XYZ file of C-alpha atoms in Angstrom:
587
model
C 224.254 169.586 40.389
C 222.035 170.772 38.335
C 221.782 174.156 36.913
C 219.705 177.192 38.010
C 217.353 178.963 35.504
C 218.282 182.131 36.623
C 221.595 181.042 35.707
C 220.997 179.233 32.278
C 218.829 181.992 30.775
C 221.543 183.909 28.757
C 222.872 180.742 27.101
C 219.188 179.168 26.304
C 218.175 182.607 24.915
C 221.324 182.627 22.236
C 220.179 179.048 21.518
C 216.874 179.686 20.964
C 217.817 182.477 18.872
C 220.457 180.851 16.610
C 223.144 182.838 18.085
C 224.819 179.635 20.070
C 224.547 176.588 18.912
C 222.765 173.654 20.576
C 224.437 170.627 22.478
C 221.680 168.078 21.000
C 218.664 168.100 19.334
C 215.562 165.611 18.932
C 213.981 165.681 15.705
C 210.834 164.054 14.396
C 209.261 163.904 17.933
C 205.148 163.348 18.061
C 205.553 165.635 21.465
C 202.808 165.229 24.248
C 202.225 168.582 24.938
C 200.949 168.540 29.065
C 199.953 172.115 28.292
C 197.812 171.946 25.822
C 196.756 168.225 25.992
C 197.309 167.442 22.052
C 200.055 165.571 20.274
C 202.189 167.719 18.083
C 204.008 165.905 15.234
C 207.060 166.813 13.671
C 208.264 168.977 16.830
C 212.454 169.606 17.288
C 213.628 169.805 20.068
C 217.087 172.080 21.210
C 218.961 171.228 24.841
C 221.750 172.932 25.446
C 223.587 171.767 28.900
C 220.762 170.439 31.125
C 218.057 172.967 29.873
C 215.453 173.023 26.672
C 216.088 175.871 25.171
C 213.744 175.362 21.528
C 210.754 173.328 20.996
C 209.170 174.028 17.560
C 209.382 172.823 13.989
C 212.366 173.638 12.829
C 215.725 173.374 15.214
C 218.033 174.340 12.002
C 219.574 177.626 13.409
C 220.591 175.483 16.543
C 222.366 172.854 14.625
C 226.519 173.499 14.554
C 229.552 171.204 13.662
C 229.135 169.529 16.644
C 225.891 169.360 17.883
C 224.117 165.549 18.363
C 221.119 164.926 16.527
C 218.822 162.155 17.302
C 216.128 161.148 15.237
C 213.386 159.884 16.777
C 211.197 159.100 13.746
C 208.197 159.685 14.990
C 208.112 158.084 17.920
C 206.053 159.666 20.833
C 208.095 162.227 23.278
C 206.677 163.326 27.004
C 208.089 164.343 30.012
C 209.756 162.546 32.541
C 207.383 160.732 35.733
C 207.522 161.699 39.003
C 206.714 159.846 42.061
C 205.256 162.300 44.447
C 205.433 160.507 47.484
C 207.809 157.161 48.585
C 209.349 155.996 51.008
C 212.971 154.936 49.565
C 214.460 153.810 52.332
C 213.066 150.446 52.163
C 214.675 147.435 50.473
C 217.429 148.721 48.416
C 220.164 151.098 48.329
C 218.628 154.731 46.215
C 220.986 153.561 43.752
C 219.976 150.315 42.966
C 216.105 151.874 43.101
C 217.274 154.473 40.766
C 218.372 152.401 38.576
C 214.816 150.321 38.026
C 212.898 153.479 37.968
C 214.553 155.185 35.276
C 213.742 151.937 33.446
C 210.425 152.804 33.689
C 210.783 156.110 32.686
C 210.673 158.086 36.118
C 213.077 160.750 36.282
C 212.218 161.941 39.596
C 211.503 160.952 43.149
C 209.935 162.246 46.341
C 211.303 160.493 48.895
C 209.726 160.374 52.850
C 212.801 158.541 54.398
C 211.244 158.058 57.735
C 212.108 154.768 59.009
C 216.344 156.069 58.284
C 215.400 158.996 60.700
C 213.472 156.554 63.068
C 216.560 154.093 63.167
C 219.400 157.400 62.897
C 217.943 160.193 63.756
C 219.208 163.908 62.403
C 223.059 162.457 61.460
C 221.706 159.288 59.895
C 219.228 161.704 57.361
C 221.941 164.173 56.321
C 223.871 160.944 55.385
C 220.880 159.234 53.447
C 221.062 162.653 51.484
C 224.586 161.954 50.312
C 223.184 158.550 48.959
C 220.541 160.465 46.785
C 222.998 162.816 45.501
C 224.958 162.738 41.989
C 222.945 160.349 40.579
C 221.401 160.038 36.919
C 218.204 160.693 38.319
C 216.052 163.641 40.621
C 215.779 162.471 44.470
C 214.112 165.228 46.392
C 213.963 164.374 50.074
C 211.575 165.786 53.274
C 211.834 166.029 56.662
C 209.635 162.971 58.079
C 206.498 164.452 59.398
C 205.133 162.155 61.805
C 208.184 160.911 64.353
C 207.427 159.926 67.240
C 203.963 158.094 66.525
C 202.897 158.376 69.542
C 205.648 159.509 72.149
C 203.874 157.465 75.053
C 205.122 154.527 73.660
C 207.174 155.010 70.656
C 211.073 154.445 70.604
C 211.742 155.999 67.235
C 214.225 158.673 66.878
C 213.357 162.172 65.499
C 214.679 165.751 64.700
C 213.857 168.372 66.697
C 212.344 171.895 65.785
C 216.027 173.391 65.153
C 217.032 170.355 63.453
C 214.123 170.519 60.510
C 214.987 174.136 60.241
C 218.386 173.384 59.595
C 216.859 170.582 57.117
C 214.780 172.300 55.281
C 218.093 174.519 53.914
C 219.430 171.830 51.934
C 218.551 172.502 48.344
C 216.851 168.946 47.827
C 214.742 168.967 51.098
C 211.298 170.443 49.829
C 209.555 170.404 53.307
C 207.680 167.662 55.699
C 206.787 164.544 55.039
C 203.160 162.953 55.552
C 201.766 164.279 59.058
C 200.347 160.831 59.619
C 199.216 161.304 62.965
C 196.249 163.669 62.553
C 194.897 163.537 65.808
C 198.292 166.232 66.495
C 197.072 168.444 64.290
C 193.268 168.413 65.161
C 194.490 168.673 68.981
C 196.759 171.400 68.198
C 199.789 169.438 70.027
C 202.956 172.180 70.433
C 205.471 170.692 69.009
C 203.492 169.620 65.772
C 201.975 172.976 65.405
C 205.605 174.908 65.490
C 206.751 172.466 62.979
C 203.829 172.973 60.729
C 204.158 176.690 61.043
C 208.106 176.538 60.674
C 207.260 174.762 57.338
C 205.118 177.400 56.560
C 207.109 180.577 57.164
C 209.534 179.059 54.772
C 207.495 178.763 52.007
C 207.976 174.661 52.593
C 205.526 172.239 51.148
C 203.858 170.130 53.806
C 202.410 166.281 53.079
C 199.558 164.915 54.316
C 198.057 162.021 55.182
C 193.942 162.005 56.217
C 192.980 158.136 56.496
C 189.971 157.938 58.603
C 189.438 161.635 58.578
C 186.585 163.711 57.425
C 184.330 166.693 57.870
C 185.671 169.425 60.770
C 188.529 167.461 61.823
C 189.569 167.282 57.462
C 188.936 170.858 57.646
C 191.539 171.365 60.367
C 194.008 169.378 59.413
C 193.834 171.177 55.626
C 193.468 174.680 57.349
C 196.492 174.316 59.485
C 198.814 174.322 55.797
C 198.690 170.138 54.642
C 197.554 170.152 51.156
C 198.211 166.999 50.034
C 197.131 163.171 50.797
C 197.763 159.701 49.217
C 195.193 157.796 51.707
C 192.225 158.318 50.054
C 190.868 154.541 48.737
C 187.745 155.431 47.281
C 186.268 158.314 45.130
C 183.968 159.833 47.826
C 187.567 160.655 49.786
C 189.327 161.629 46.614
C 186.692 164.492 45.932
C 185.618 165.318 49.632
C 189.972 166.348 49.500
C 189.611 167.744 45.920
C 186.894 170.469 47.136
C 189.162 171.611 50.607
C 191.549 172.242 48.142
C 193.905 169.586 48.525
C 195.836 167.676 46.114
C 195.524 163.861 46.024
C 197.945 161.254 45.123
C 196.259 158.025 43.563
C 198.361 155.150 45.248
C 199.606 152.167 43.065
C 202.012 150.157 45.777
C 203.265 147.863 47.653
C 200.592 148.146 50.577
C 197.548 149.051 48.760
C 196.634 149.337 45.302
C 193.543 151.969 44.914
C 193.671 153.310 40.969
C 190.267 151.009 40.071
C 188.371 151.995 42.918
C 189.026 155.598 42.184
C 189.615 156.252 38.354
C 186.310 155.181 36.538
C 184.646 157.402 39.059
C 186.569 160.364 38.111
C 185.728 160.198 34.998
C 181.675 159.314 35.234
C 182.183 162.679 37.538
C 184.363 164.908 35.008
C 186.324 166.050 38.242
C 189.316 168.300 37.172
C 192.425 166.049 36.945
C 194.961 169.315 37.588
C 195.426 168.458 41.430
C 195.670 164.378 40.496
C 198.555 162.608 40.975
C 200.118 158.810 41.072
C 202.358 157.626 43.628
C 203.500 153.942 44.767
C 204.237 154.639 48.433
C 207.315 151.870 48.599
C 207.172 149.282 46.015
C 208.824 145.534 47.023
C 210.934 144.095 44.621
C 208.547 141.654 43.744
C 206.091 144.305 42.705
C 208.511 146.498 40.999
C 209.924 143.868 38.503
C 206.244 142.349 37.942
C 204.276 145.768 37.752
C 206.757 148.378 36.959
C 205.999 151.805 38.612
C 204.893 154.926 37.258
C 204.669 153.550 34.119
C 202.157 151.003 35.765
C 199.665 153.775 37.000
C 199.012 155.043 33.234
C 198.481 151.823 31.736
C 196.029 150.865 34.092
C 194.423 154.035 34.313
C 194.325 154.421 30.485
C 193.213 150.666 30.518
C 190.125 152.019 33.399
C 189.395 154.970 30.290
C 191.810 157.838 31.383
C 192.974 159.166 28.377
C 196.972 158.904 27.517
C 197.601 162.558 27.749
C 195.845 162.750 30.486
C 197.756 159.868 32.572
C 201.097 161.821 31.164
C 199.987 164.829 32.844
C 199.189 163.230 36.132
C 202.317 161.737 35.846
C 204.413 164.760 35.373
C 203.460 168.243 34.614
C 200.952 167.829 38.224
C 203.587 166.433 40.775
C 206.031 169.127 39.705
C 202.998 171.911 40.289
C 202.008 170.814 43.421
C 205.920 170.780 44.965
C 206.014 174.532 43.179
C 209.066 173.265 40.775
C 206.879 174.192 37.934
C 209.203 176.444 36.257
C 211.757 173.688 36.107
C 210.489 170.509 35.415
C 207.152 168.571 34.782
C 206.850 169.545 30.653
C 208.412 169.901 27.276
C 209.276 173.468 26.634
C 211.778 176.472 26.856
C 213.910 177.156 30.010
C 212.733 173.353 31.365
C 215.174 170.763 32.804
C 215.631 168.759 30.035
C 213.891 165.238 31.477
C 212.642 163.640 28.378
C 211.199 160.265 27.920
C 210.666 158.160 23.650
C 208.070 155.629 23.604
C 207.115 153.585 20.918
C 203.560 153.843 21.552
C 201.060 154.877 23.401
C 199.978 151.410 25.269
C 203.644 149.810 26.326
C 204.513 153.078 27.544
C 207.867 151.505 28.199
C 210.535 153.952 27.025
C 212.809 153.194 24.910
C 214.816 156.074 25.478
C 215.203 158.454 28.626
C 217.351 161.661 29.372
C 217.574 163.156 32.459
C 219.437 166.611 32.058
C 219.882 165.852 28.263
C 221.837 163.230 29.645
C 220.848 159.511 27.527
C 220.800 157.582 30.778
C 218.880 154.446 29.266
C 218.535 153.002 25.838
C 216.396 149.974 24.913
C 215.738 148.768 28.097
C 219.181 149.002 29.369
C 220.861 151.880 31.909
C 223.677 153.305 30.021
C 225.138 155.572 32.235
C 227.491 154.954 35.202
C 226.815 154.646 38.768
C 229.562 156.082 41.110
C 230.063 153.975 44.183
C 228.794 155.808 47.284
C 230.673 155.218 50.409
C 228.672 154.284 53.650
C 229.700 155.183 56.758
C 230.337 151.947 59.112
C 228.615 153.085 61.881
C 225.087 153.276 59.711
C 225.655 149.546 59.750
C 225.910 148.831 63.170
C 222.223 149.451 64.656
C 221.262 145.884 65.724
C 222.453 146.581 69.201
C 221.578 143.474 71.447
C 223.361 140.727 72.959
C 223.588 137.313 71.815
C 220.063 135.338 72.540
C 219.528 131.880 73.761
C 215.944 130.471 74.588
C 215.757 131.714 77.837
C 215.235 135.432 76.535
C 211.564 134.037 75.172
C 210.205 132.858 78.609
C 206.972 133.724 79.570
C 206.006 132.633 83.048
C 203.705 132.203 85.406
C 202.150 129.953 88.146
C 198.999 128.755 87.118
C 198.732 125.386 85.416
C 196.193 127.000 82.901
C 196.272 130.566 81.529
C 194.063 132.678 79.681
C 196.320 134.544 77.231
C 195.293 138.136 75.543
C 196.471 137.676 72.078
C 196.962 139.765 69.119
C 194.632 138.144 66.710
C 195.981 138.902 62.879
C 192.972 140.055 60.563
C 194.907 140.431 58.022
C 198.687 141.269 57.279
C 198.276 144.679 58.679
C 194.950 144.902 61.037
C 195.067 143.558 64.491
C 192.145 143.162 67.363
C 192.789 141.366 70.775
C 191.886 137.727 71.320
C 191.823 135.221 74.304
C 193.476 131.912 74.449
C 193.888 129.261 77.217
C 196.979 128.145 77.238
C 198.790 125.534 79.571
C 202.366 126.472 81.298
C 204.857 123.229 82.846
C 207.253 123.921 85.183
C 206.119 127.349 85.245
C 206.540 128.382 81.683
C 203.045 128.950 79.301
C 204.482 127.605 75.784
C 203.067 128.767 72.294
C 200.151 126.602 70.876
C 200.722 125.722 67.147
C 197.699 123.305 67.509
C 195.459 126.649 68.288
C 197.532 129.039 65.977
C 198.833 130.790 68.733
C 202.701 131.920 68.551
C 204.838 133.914 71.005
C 205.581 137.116 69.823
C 208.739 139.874 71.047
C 209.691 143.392 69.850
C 213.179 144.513 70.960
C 215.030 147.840 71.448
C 217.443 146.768 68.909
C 218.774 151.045 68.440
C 219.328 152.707 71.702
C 221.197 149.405 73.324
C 218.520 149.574 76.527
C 217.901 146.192 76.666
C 214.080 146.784 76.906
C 211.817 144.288 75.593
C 208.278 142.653 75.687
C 206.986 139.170 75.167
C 203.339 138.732 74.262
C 200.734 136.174 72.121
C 199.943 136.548 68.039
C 197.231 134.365 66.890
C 196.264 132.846 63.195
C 199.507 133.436 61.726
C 199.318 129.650 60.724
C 203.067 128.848 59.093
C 204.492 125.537 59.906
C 207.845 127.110 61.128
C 209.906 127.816 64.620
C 210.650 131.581 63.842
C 210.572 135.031 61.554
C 212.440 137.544 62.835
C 212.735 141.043 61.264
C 214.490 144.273 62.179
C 212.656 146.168 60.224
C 209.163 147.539 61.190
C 207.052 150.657 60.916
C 208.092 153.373 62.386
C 209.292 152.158 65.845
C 212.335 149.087 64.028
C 212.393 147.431 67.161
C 213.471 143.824 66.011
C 210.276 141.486 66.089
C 210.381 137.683 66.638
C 207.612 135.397 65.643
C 207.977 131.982 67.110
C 206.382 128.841 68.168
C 209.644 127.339 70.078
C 212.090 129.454 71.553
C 215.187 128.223 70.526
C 214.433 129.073 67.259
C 213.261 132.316 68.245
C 217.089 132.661 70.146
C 218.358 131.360 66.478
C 216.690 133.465 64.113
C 217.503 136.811 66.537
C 221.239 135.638 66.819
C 221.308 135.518 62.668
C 219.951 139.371 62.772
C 222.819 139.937 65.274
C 224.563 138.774 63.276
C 224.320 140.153 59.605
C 223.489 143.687 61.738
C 219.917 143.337 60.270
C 217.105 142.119 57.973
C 214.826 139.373 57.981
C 215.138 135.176 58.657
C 213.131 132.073 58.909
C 214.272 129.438 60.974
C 212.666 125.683 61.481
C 213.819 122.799 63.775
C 217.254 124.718 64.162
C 218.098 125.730 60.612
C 218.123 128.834 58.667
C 215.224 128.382 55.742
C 215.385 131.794 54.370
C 217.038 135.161 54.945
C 217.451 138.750 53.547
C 219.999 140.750 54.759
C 219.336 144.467 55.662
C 222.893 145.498 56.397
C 222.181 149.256 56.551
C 220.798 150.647 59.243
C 218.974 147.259 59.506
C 216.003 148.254 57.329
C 217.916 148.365 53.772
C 220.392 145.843 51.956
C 223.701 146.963 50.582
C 223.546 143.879 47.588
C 222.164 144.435 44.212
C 218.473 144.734 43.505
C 218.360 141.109 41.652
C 219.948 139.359 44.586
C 217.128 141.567 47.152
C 214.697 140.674 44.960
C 215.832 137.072 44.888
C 216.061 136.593 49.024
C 212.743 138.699 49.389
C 210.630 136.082 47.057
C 212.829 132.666 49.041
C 211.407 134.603 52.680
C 207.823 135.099 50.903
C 207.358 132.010 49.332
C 208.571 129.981 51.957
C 206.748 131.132 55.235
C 203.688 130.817 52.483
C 204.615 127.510 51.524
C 204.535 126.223 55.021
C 200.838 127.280 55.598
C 200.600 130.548 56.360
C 197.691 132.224 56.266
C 198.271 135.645 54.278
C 199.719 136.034 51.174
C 202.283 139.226 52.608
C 203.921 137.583 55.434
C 206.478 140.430 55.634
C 204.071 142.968 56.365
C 202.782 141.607 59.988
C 206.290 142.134 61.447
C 206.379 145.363 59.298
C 202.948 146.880 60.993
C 203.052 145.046 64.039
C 204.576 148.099 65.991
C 202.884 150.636 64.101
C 200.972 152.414 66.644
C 199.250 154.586 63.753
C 196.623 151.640 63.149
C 194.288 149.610 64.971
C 194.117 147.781 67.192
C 196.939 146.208 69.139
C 199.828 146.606 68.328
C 203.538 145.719 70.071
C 206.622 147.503 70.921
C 209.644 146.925 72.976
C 207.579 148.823 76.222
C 204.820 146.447 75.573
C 201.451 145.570 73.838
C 199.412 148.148 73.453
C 195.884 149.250 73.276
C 195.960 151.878 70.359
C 192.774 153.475 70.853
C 192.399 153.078 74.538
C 196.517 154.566 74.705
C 196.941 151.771 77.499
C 199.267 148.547 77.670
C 198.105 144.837 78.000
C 199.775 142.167 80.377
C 200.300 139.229 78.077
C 198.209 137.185 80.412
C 195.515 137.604 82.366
């Protein structure tokens, strides 16, 4: 636990003073001053416990017998990076995530865990806490802002009023999470505007998220207390947020990538960069060990003309103003939480060095500080509640002899419109087409043990395979079957049974590819390497086999997500998003 200010103050004051000695101190640093945007050279630098207590030129009168002094010769010295807004729950254990980030020199992270609550509800977030907690590295949590989706259809769980109040409490939940369903705000719905006003009344930060929004309903939506957004993909957003006030995180992810549409525009447009952020949104382990993470957002902005300081700042010092932690963290200097990143130089920005708390937690590219086991409790991995399959559970009948099938047509990974196919049926049973591209698709209540499920069409999804299944999907984690025969459809949901969760391919009877997701059936209790490794074999081999996108994960990842158009599928049925309506599979 870390310790309070108000508690620290007597013991950094006799520090500072030369009347107690320091615990360590960094000399030689070339500091990167966030406050004053200039490099200071030959700057010491006094921690005592978990707090800075001197940052000048000369630490002497902190030095005693048994004080630790590093030199740094001259090596450059910032902050430690935040990432405002993620959703951790995804892929790996917090752990395992911390342990790459701090690699890359972020020391902090704001984590959205909305799928946990979708999947768990109010018992399974207050245990996801525990797994952020006593680790070498800052997880700061909120209460997921935008559960249900749409409650006409969605099967998510969520936390009611009482339950976010309650939330909010715990001394690492900062407020909501992204209110991704604007049209509740800009329709004033109840429950959303008591939460929002909840938030407010205790002085909790509320995050935002504005994609397709503009003008009066923008205006709403920032006047009802959401001052933050990570949607924006182009500069015109970015500053239409900027002047209503808001703050705006530049996304560098997983699921879009929007720092070279936005940067070089900034600059042509000298906008203030004091309400700029970066944030990732989720990174994949693919990503993560190609890219990096925070450390990737200043290298390409500096490489897009942002200067270094500059990138350090929107890195650190701005994330920690915007979630009011100012006073604690987010710069180099008296009374701060001593977060402290070496580099080299000012390109690799790769750090060589990184203390969190005055704590060395990783030296020349390697962790160096331990990792307590955290204990999971069983019933967090037993969420895949449905019986075993066979091929009959994937029949879709009817009388006719031809068919004309509504199908969800794949844009891309993530977009969807509705198509039309004929199709034939024999014996009473229409059959996916892989000659057309057309594949049976299923979501299934796979959390509340109902049973309910729906069977529809997907179209120009293109793999040579029999199934991907995937219990893991945005924000509804239903378990969603892709298939062009059945019985690999009844194999690949059977293997999900099986490992309580995650995601398989399955041709001609036989298991090509899979990725566990033990916990809660959306996250994988092995190491990052072996995730990583079993996430690139499910990748690579749906794509080697002729699929058309590049992401295969991500269609059964969105195809529930009733915050995007245009059809979409849950475990009630296919659904209309803009017309709030179902479809019959056939016509």
């Amino acid at each position: 636990m870390n310790s309070s200010l108000a508690s620290s103050i007597s013991s950094l004051n006799s520090v500072a003073m030369g009347d107690k000695k320091a615990d360590l101190v960094l000399k030689n640093c070339n500091l990167l001053s966030v406050y004053t945007k200039e490099i200071i050279s030959k700057t010491q630098i006094a921690i005592i416990n978990d707090r800075i207590a001197y940052v000048g030129l000369n630490a002497a009168h902190t030095l005693g017998s048994k004080t630790v002094v590093i030199d740094v010769e001259n090596k450059y010295v910032s902050p430690g990076f935040a990432d405002p807004h993620l959703h951790i729950d995804q892929f790996v254990l917090p752990s395992e995530f911390a342990k790459k980030a701090l690699l890359c020199g972020v020391t902090s992270l704001f984590s959205d865990p909305i799928d946990i609550v979708s999947v768990t509800g109010y018992k399974g977030f207050q245990e996801f806490l525990k797994l952020g907690e006593n680790l070498p590295i800052r997880i700061f949590q909120v209460v997921p802002g935008g559960l249900p989706v749409d409650a006409k259809f969605s099967n998510s769980k969520t936390l009611s009023l009482s339950q976010e109040k309650s939330a909010v409490k715990h001394p690492h939940v900062l407020g909501l999470g992204e209110v991704f369903s604007w049209t509740k705000v800009t329709q004033r719905d109840p429950k959303t505007m008591k939460s929002l006003s909840t938030m407010l009344e205790c002085d909790c930060i509320i995050n935002g998220h504005t994609a397709g929004i503009s003008e009066k309903k923008l205006n709403a939506y920032v006047s009802s207390g959401i001052l933050s957004c990570h949607e924006p993909i182009n500069f015109d957003q970015v500053l239409e947020r900027l002047r209503l006030g808001m703050w705006v995180m530049i996304r560098e992810g997983s699921i879009r990538r929007d720092l070279k549409e936005i940067i070089p525009h900034i600059l042509s447009h000298g906008t203030y960069l004091n309400r700029l952020m970066f944030c990732s949104d989720g990174l994949d382990p693919i990503d993560f060990t190609k890219f990096g993470h925070i450390d990737h957002c200043i290298r390409e902005s500096i490489k897009l003309g942002l200067k270094p300081l500059d990138a350090i700042t929107m890195a650190s010092k701005n994330n920690f103003d915007y979630y009011n932690m100012g006073k604690d963290l987010g710069g180099i200097a008296p009374g701060k939480l001593a977060d402290i990143l070496i580099f080299n130089d000012l390109k690799s920005f790769k750090p060589t060095k990184v203390f969190v708390g005055g704590k060395l937690v990783v030296s020349h590219g390697s962790v160096v500080t331990q990792f307590k086991k955290k204990v999971i409790s069983p019933w967090m991995k037993k969420t895949v509640k449905l019986k075993k399959f066979s091929k009959n559970d994937f029949l879709i009948k009817s009388k006719k002899k031809n068919v004309i099938a509504n199908t969800i047509f794949m844009q891309n990974e993530i977009i969807t419109k509705i198509g039309s196919a004929e199709l034939h049926s024999k014996d009473g049973i229409v059959s996916a087409s892989l000659d057309y591209d057309i594949w049976k698709v299923a979501a299934f209540d796979r959390i509340h043990g109902t049973n309910r499920h729906s069977i529809g069409f997907l179209e120009n999804f293109g793999a040579e395979i029999g199934a991907f299944a995937s219990t893991w999907s945005f924000h509804e984690n239903d378990m969603i079957v892709i298939g062009s025969n059945d019985s690999d459809m009844a194999i690949a949901s059977n293997h999900l049974i099986k490992n309580q969760g995650g995601l398989v391919v399955v041709k001609s009877g036989k298991i090509l590819a899979s990725l566990p997701l033990q916990f809660a059936g959306i996250i994988s209790t092995d190491s990052f390497e072996m995730v990583s490794s079993n996430f690139q074999k499910i990748i690579s081999t749906i794509v080697d086999l002729g699929c058309k996108f590049t992401r295969p994960h991500l269609i059964p990842l969105f195809l529930p997500f009733l915050a995007l158009p245009s059809i979409r599928i849950v475990s009630g049925g296919i659904v209309d998003v803009k017309k709030r309506s179902y479809i019959q599979p056939i016509n």
